[in-house]
CSV table of C-alpha atoms in Angstrom, one decimal:
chain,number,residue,atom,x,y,z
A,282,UNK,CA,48.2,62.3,-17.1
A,283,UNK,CA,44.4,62.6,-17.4
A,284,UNK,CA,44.2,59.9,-19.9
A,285,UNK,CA,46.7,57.2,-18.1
A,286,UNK,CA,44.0,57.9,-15.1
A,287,UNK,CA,41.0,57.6,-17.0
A,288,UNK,CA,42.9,54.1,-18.3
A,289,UNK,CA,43.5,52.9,-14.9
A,290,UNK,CA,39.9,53.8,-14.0
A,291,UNK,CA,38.8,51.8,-17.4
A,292,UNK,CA,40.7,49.0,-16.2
A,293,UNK,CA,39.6,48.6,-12.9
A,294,UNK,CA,36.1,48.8,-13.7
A,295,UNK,CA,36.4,46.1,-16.7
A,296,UNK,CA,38.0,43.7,-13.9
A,297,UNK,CA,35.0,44.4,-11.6
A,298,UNK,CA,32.8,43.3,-14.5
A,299,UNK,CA,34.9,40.5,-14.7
A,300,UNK,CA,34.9,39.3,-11.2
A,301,UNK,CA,31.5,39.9,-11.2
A,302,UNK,CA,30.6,37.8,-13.9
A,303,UNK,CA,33.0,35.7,-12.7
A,304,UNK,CA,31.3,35.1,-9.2
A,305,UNK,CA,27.8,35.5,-10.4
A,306,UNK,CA,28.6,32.7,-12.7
A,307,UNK,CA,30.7,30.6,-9.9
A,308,UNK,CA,27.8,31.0,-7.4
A,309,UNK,CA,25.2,29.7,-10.4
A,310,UNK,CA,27.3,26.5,-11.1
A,311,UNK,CA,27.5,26.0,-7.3
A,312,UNK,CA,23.5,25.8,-6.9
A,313,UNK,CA,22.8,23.4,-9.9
A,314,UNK,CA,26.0,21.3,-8.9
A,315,UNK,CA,24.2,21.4,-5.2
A,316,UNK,CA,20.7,20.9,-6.4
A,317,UNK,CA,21.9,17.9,-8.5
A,318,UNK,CA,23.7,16.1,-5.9
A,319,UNK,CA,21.4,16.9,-3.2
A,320,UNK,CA,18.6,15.4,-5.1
A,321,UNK,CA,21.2,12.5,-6.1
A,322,UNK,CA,21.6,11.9,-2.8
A,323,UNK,CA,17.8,12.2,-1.4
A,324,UNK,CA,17.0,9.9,-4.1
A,325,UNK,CA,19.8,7.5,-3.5
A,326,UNK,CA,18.9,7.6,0.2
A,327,UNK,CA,14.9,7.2,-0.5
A,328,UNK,CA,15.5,3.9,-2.6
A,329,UNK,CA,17.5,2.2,-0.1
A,330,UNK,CA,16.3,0.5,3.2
A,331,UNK,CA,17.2,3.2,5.6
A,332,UNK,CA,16.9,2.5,9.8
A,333,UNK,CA,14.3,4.9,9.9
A,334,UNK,CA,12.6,2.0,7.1
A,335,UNK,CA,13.7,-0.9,8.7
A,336,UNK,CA,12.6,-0.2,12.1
A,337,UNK,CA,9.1,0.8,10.4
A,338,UNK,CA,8.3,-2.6,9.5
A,339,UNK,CA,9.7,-4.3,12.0
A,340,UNK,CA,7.0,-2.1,14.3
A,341,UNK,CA,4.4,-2.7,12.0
A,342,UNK,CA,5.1,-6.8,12.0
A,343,UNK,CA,5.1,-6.7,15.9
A,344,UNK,CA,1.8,-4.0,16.4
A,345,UNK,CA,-0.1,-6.7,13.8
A,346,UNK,CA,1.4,-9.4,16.5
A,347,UNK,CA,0.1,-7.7,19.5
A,348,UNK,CA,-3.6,-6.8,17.4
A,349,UNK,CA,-3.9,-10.2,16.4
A,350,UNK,CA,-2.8,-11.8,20.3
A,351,UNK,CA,-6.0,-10.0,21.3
A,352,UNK,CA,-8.0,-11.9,18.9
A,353,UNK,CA,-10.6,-14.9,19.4
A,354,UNK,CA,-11.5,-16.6,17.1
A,355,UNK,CA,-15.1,-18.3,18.0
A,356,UNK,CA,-17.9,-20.3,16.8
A,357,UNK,CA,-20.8,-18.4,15.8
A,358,UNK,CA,-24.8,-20.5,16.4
A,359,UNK,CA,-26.9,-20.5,13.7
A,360,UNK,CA,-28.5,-17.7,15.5
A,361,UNK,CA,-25.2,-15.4,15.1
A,362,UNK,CA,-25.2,-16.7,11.7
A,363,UNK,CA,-28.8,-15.1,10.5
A,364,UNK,CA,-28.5,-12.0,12.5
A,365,UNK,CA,-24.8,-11.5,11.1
A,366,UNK,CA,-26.0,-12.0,8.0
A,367,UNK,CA,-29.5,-10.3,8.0
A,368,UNK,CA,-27.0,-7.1,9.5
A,369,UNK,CA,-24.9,-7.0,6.7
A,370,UNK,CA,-27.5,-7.4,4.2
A,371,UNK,CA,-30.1,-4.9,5.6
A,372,UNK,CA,-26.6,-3.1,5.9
A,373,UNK,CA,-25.7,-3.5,2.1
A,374,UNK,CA,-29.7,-2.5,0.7
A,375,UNK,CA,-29.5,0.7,3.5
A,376,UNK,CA,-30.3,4.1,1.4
A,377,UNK,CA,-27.4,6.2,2.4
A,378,UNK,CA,-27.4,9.9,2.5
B,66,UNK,CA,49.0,46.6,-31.9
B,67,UNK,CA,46.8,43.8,-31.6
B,68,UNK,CA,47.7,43.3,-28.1
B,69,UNK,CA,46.7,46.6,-27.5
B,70,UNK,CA,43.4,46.4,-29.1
B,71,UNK,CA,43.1,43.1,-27.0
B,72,UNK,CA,43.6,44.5,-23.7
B,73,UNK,CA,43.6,48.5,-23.7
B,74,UNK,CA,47.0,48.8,-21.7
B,75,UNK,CA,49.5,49.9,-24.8
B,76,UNK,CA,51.7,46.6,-24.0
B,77,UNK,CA,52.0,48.1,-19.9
B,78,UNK,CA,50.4,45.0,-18.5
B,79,UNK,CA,52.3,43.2,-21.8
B,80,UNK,CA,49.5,40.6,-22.2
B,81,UNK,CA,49.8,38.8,-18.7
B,82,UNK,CA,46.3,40.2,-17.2
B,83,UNK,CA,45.1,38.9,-21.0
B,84,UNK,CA,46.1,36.1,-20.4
B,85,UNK,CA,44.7,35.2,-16.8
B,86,UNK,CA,41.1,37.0,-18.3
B,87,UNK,CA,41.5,34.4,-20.6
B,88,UNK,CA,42.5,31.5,-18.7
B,89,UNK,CA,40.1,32.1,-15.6
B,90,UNK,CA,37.0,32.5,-18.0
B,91,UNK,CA,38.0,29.5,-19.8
B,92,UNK,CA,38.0,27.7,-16.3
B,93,UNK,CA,34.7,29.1,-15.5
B,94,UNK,CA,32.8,27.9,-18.7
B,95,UNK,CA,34.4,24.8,-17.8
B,96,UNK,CA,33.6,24.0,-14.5
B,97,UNK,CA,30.1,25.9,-15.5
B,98,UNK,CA,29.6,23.2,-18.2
B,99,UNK,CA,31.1,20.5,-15.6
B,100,UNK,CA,28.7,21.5,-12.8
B,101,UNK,CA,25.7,21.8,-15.5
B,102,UNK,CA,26.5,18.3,-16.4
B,103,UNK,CA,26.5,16.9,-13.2
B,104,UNK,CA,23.6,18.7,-12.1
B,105,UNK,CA,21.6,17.5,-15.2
B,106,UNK,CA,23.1,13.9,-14.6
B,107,UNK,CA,21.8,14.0,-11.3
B,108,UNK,CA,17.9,15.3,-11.9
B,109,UNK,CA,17.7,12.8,-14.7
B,110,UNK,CA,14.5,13.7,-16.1
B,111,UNK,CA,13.0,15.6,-18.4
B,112,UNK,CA,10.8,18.2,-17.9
B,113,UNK,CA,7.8,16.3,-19.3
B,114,UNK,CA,8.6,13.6,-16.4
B,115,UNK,CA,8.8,17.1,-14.0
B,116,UNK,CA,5.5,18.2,-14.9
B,117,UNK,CA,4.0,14.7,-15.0
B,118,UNK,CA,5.0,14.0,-11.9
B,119,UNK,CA,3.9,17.3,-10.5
B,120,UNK,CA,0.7,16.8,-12.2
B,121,UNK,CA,0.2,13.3,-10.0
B,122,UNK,CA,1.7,14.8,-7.0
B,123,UNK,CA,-0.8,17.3,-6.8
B,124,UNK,CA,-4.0,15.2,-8.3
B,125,UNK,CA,-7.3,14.9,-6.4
B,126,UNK,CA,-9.7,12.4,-5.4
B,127,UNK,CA,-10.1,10.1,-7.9
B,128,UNK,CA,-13.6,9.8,-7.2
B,129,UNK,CA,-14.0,13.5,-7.7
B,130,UNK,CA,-12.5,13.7,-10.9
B,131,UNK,CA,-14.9,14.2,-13.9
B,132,UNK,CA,-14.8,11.4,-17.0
B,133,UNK,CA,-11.6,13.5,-18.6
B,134,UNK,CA,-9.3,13.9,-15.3
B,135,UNK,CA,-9.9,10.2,-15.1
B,136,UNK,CA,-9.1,9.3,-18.5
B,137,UNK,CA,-5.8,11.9,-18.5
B,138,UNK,CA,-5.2,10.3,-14.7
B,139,UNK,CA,-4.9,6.6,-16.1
B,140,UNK,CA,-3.3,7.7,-19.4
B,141,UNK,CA,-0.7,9.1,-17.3
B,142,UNK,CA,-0.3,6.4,-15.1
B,143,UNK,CA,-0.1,4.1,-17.7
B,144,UNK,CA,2.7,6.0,-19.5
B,145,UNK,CA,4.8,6.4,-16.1
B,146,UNK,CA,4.2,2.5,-15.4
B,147,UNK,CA,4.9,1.3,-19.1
B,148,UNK,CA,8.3,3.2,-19.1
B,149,UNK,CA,9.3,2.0,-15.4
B,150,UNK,CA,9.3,-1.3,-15.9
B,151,UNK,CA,9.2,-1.4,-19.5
B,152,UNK,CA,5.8,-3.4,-20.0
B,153,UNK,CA,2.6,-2.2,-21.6
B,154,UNK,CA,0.6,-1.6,-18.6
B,155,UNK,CA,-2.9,-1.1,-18.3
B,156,UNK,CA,-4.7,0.9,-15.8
B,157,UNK,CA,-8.2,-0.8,-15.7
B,158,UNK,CA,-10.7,1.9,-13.9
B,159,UNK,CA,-13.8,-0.7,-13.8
B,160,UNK,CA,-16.4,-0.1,-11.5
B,161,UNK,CA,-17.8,-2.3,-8.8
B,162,UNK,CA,-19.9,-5.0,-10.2
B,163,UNK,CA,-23.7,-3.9,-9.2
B,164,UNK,CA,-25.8,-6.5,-7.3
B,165,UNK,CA,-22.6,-8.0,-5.5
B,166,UNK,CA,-21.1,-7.9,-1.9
B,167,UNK,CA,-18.3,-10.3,-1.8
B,168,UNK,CA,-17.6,-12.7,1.1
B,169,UNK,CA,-14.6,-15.0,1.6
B,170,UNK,CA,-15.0,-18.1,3.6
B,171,UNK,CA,-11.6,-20.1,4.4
B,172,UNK,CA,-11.6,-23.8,5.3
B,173,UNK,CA,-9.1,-24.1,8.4
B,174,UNK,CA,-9.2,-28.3,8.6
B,175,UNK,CA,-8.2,-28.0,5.1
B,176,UNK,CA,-5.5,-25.3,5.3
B,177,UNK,CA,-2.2,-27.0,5.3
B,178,UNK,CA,0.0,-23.5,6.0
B,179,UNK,CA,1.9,-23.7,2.9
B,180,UNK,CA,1.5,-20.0,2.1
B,181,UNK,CA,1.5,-20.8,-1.3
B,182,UNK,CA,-1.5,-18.0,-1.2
B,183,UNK,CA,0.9,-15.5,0.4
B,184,UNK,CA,3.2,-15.8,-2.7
B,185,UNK,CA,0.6,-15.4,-5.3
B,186,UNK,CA,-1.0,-12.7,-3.8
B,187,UNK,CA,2.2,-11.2,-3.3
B,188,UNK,CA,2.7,-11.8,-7.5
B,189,UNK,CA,-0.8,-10.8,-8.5
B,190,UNK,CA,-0.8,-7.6,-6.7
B,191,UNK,CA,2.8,-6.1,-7.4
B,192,UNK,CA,4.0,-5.8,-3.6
B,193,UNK,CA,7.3,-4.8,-2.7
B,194,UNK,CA,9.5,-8.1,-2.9
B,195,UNK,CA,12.7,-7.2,-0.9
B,196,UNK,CA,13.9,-5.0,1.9
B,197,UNK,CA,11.2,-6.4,3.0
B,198,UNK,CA,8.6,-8.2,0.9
B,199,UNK,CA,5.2,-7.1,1.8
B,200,UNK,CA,2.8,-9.8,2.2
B,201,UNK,CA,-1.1,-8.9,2.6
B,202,UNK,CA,-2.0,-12.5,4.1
B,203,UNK,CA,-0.2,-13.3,6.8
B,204,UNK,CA,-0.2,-17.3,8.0
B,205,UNK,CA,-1.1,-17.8,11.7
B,206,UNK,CA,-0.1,-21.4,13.1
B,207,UNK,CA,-2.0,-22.6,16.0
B,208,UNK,CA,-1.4,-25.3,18.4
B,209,UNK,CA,-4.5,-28.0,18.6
B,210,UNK,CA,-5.9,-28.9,22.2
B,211,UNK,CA,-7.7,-27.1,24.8
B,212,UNK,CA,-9.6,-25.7,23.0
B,213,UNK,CA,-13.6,-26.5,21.9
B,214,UNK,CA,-14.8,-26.3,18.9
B,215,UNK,CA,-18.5,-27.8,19.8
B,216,UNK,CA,-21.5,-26.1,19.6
B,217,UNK,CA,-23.4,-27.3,22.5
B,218,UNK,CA,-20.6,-25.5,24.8
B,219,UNK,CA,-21.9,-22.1,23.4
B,220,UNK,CA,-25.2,-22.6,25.8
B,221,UNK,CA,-23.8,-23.6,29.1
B,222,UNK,CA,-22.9,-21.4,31.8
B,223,UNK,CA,-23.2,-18.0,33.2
B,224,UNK,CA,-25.2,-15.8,32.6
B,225,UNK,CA,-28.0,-18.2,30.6
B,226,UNK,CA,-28.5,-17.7,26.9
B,227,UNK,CA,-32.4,-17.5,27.8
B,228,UNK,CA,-31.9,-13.7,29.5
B,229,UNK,CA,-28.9,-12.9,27.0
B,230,UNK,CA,-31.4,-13.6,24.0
B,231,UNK,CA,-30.2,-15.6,21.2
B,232,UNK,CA,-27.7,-13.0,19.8
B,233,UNK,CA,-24.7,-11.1,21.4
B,234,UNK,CA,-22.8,-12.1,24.1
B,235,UNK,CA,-23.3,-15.7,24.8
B,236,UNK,CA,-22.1,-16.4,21.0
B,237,UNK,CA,-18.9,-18.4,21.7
B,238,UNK,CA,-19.5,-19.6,25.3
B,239,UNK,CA,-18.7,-17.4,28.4
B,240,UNK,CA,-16.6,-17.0,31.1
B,241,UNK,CA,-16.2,-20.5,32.5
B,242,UNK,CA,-16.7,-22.3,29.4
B,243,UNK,CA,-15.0,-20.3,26.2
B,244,UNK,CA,-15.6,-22.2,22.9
B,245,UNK,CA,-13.5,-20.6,20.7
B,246,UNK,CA,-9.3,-20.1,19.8
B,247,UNK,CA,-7.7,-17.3,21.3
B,248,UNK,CA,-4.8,-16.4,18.6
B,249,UNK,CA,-2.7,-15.7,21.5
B,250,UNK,CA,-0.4,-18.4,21.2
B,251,UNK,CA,-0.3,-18.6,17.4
B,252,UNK,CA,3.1,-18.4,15.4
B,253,UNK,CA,3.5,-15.9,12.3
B,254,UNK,CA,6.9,-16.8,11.6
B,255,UNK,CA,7.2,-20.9,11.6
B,256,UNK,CA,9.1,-22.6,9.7
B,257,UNK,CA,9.1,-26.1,8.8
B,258,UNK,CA,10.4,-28.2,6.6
B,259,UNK,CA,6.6,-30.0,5.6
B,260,UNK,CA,3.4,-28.9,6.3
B,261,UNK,CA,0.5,-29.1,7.8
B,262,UNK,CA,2.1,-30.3,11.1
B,263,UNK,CA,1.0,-32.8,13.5
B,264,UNK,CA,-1.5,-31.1,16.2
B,265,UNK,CA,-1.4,-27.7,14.1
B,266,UNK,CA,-4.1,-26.2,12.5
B,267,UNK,CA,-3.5,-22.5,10.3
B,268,UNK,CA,-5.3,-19.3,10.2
B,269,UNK,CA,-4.2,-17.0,7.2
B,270,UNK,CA,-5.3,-13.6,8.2
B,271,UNK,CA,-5.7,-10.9,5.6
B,272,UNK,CA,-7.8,-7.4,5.2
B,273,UNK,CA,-11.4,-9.0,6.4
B,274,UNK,CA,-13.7,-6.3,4.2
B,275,UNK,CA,-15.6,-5.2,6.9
B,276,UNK,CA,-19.1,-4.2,6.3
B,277,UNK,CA,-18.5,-1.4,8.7
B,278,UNK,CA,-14.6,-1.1,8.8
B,279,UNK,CA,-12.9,1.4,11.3
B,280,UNK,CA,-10.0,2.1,8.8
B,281,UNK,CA,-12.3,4.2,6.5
B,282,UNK,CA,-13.9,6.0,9.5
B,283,UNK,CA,-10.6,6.9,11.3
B,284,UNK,CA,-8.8,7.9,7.5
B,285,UNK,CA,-8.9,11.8,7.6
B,286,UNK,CA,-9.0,12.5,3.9
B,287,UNK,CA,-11.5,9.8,2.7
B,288,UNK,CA,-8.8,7.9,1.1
B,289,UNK,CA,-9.9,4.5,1.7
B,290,UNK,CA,-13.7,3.9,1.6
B,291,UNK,CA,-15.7,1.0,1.0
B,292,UNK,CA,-17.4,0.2,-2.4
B,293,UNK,CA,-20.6,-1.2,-3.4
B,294,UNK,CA,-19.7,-4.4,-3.4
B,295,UNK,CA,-18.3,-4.6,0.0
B,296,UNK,CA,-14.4,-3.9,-0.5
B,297,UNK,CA,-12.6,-1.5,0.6
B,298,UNK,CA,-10.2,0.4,-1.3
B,299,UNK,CA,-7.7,3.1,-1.1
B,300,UNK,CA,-6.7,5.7,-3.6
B,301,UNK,CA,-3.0,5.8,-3.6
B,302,UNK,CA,-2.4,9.5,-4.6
B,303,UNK,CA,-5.1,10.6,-2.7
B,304,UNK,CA,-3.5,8.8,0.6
B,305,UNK,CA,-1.6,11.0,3.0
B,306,UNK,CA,0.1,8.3,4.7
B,307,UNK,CA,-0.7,9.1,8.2
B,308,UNK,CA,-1.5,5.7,9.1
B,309,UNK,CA,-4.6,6.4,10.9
B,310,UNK,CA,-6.3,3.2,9.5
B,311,UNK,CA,-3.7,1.3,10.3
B,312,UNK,CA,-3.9,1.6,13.9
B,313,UNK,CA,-7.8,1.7,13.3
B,314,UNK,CA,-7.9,-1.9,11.9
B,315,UNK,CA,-8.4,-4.5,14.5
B,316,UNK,CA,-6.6,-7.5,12.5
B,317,UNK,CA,-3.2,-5.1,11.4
B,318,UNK,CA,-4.4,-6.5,8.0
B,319,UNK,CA,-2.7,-2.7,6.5
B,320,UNK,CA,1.0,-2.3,5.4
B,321,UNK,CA,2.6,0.8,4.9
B,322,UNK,CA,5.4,1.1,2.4
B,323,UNK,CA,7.9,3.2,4.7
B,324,UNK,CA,10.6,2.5,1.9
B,325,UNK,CA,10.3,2.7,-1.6
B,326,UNK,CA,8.3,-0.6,-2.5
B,327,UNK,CA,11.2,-2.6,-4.3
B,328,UNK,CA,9.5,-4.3,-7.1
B,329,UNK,CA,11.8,-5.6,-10.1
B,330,UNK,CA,10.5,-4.8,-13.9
B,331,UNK,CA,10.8,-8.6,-14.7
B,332,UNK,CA,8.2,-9.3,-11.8
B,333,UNK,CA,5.8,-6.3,-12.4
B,334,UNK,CA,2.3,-7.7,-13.4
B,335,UNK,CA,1.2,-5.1,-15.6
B,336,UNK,CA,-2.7,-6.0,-15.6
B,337,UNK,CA,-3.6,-3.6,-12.7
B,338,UNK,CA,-6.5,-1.7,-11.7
B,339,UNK,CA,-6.2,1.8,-10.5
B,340,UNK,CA,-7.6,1.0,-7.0
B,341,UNK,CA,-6.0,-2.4,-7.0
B,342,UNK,CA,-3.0,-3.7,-7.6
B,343,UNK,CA,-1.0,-0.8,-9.6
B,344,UNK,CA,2.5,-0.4,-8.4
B,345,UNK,CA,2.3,1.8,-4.8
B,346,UNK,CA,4.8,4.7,-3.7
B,347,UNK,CA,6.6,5.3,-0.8
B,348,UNK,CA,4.6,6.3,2.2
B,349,UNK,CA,1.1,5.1,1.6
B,350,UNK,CA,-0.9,2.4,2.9
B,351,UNK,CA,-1.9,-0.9,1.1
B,352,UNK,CA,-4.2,-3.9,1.6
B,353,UNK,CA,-5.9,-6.9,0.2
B,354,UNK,CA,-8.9,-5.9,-2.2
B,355,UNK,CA,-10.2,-9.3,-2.9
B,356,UNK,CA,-8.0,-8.6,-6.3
B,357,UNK,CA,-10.3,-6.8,-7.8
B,358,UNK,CA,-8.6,-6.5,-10.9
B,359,UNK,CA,-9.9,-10.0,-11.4
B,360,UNK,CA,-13.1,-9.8,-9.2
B,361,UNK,CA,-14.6,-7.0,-11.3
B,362,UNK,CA,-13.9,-9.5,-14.2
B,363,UNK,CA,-15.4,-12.0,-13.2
B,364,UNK,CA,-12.5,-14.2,-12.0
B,365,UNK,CA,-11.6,-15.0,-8.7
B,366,UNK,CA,-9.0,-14.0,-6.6
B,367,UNK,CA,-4.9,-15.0,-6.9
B,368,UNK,CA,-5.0,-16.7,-3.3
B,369,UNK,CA,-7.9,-18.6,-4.5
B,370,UNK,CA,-6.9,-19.7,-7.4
B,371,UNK,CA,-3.3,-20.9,-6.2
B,372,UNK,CA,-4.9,-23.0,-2.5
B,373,UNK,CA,-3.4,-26.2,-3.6
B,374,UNK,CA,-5.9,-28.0,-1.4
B,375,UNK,CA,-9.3,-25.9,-2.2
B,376,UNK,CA,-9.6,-24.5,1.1
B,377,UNK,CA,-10.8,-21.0,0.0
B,378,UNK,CA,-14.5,-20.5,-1.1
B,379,UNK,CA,-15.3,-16.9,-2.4
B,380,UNK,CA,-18.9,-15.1,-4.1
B,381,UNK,CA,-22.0,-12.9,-3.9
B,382,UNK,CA,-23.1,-12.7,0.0
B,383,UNK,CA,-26.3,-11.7,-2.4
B,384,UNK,CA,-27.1,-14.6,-4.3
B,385,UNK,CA,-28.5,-17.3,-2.0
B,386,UNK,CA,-27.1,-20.0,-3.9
B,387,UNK,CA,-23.6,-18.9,-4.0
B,388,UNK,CA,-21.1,-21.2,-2.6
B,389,UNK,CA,-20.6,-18.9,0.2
B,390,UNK,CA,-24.1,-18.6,0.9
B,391,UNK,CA,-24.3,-22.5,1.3
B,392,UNK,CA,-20.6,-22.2,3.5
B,393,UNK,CA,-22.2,-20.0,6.0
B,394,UNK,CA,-25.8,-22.0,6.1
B,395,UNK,CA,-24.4,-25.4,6.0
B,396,UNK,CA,-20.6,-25.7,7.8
B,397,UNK,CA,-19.6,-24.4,11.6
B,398,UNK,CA,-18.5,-21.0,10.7
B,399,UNK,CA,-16.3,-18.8,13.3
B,400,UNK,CA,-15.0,-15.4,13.0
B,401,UNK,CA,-13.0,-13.2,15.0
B,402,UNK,CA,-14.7,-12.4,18.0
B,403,UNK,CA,-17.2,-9.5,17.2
B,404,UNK,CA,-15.8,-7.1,20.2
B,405,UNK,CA,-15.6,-3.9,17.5
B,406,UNK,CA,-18.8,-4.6,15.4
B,407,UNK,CA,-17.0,-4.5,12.8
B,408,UNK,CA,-18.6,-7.0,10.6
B,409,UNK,CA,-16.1,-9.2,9.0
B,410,UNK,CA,-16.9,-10.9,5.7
B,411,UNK,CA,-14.0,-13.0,5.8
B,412,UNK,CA,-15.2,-16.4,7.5
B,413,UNK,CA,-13.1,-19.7,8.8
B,414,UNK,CA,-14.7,-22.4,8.5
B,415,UNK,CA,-15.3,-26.5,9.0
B,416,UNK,CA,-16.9,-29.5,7.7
């Protein structure tokens, strides 16, 4: 009698083991199987045009647009020309800390 | 007796539990091995391309790297490129060419608007060519009439140039009198079947190297800064994409690659220069550098090179004798209007 109990006992702990290992392992095949598909899917998702993408550079195009409205475009004297010139230069040969 | 050695029950469970031991560890190596698989499939890289990747990821300046980071930095770039779009890329790391500062002067009466720069700028320097194509020159078409263009405008008015001096304010007429363009009215996207058109004149815009550009003074990491020679540059792994410069920059001459930059392996060029025209990543910001992957060798730049009609005159602001030199102290010269003294040293010009 104190052996069939000590058998039962045996067994039950052997299939705890087993369902242990058997989750343990389960739960491990779950996270690379999720890992690998969510990076799958991030870099599917990163290499094609998403909205988010699109609408970037469509607001990039019409921001350059609205800069460049703002613009003149103008004719400089000869004066402008030796000051913008002696500016940059004196600019250029400037000692910087 | 073997059964009972198998399973411990003396032949009460009569092999069934054995069995379903058996079976469900069987399943779970299997769908283990399946999930691994897929898992591994997915990643796709090795370790080595883990840790080299890491290792750029988390690279610094590459102005504050000593002589080996720099040489282990390229080396590693060179692999990654070489094996992306299966060329033999080189990474050139020249330096700025001492006793230079390089101006650009464009022609506009020559300038037909055939973007024929646009495309080999967009060749040379590895942009993104779909979804969308990144162009660092954009074409600006402009209407002519009403607008003056003589120089003996620029002194008539209110207030009188005597008061203003010769510089500053009066440059470009005044108030009652503007001689000048206002890009107002231009056109970026026209589309014709010949160009130039009648009554149009065109103003290709790109990154105008400002001697004291607002892009590097806004960038919060000192990823873009201006070289010796007068260009500015960015680092690409140092850049944080927070597209500070970008708004900065008076002429929206910056593009910033909010997708993965789309560019095939049979149209890589794979002479690039680490601050030039190597391939870019998603989220950082790009520009025209006067292709200095040719500059620093002496050549001249792609959109130069490919003007069909010779309207584009590049060299050394330095060198009085430089065609550029003799542009600015010979032809009518314009710029854009200096309201952010900036310094542009990108000039239009005309005969």
């Amino acid at each position: 009698m104190t052996k069939q109990k000590d058998e039962k006992v045996d067994v039950s702990r052997r299939s705890f083991f087993t369902r242990t290992a058997k989750a343990a392992g389960g739960l491990a095949a779950a996270c690379v199987a999720a890992t690998g598909l969510t990076k799958a899917v991030t870099a599917a998702s990163a290499s094609a045009p998403t909205v988010k993408s699109k609408a970037g550079y469509a607001q990039d195009n019409q921001q350059q647009l609205e800069k460049m409205s703002k613009q003149q475009m103008v004719l400089m004297s000869n004066g402008e020309k030796d000051q913008m010139l002696d500016e940059i230069l004196r600019h250029h040969y400037k000692e910087t800390a | 007796m073997s059964e009972e050695k198998q399973c411990g029950c003396h032949g009460s469970c009569q092999g069934s539990e054995n069995s379903e031991v058996d079976e469900s560890r069987r399943d779970l190596l299997k769908y283990m091995g399946v999930a691994s698989m897929a898992g591994a499939m997915a990643m796709a890289v090795s370790p080595e391309a883990e840790a080299k990747a890491y290792e750029e990821w988390f690279q610094t300046h590459y102005e504050l790297m000593n002589e080996g980071e720099k040489q282990e930095c390229v080396q590693r770039l060179e692999e990654r490129y070489s094996e992306e779009y299966a060329k033999n890329t080189t990474v050139s790391t020249a330096p700025a060419l001492k006793g230079v500062l390089f101006g650009y002067a464009l022609n506009i009466q020559k300038c037909i608007g055939c973007r024929t720069c646009v495309h080999a700028c967009v060749q040379e320097n590895n942009q993104s060519r779909y979804d969308p194509e990144i162009q660092w020159i954009k074409v600006l078409k402009m209407e002519k009439g009403g607008t003056s263009f003589s120089e003996h405008e620029l002194d008539k008015g209110y207030p009188e140039s005597e008061r203003m001096g010769n510089y500053g304010l009066q440059v470009g007429g005044n108030a009652y009198n503007p001689a000048g363009v206002s890009i107002e009215d231009s056109q970026r996207y026209y589309d014709t079947e010949q160009v130039p058109e009648k009554d149009s004149f065109y103003f290709p815009v790109q990154c105008q190297q400002c001697e004291k550009p607002p892009c590097v003074k806004t960038c919060p990491v000192r990823a873009t800064f201006r070289e010796p020679n007068g260009v500015v540059v960015i680092d690409y792994n140092w850049c944080i994409g927070c597209r500070m410069c970008q708004l900065a920059c008076p002429y929206g001459a910056r593009r910033f690659n909010w997708g993965q930059p789309n560019l095939p392996k049979e149209d890589m060029n794979p002479k690039t220069h680490y601050y030039g025209n190597r391939p870019r990543m998603q989220g950082v910001m790009e520009k025209c550098t006067f292709c200095l992957q040719r500059t620093r060798e002496g050549r001249n730049p792609a959109c130069l090179e490919a003007c069909p009609v010779g309207a584009r005159k590049f060299g050394n602001l330095l060198d009085p004798q430089s065609e550029i030199r003799q542009v600015l102290a010979t032809k009518k010269v314009f710029r854009f209007k200096e309201e952010y003294l900036t310094y542009p040293k990108f000039f239009y010009f005309m005969d």
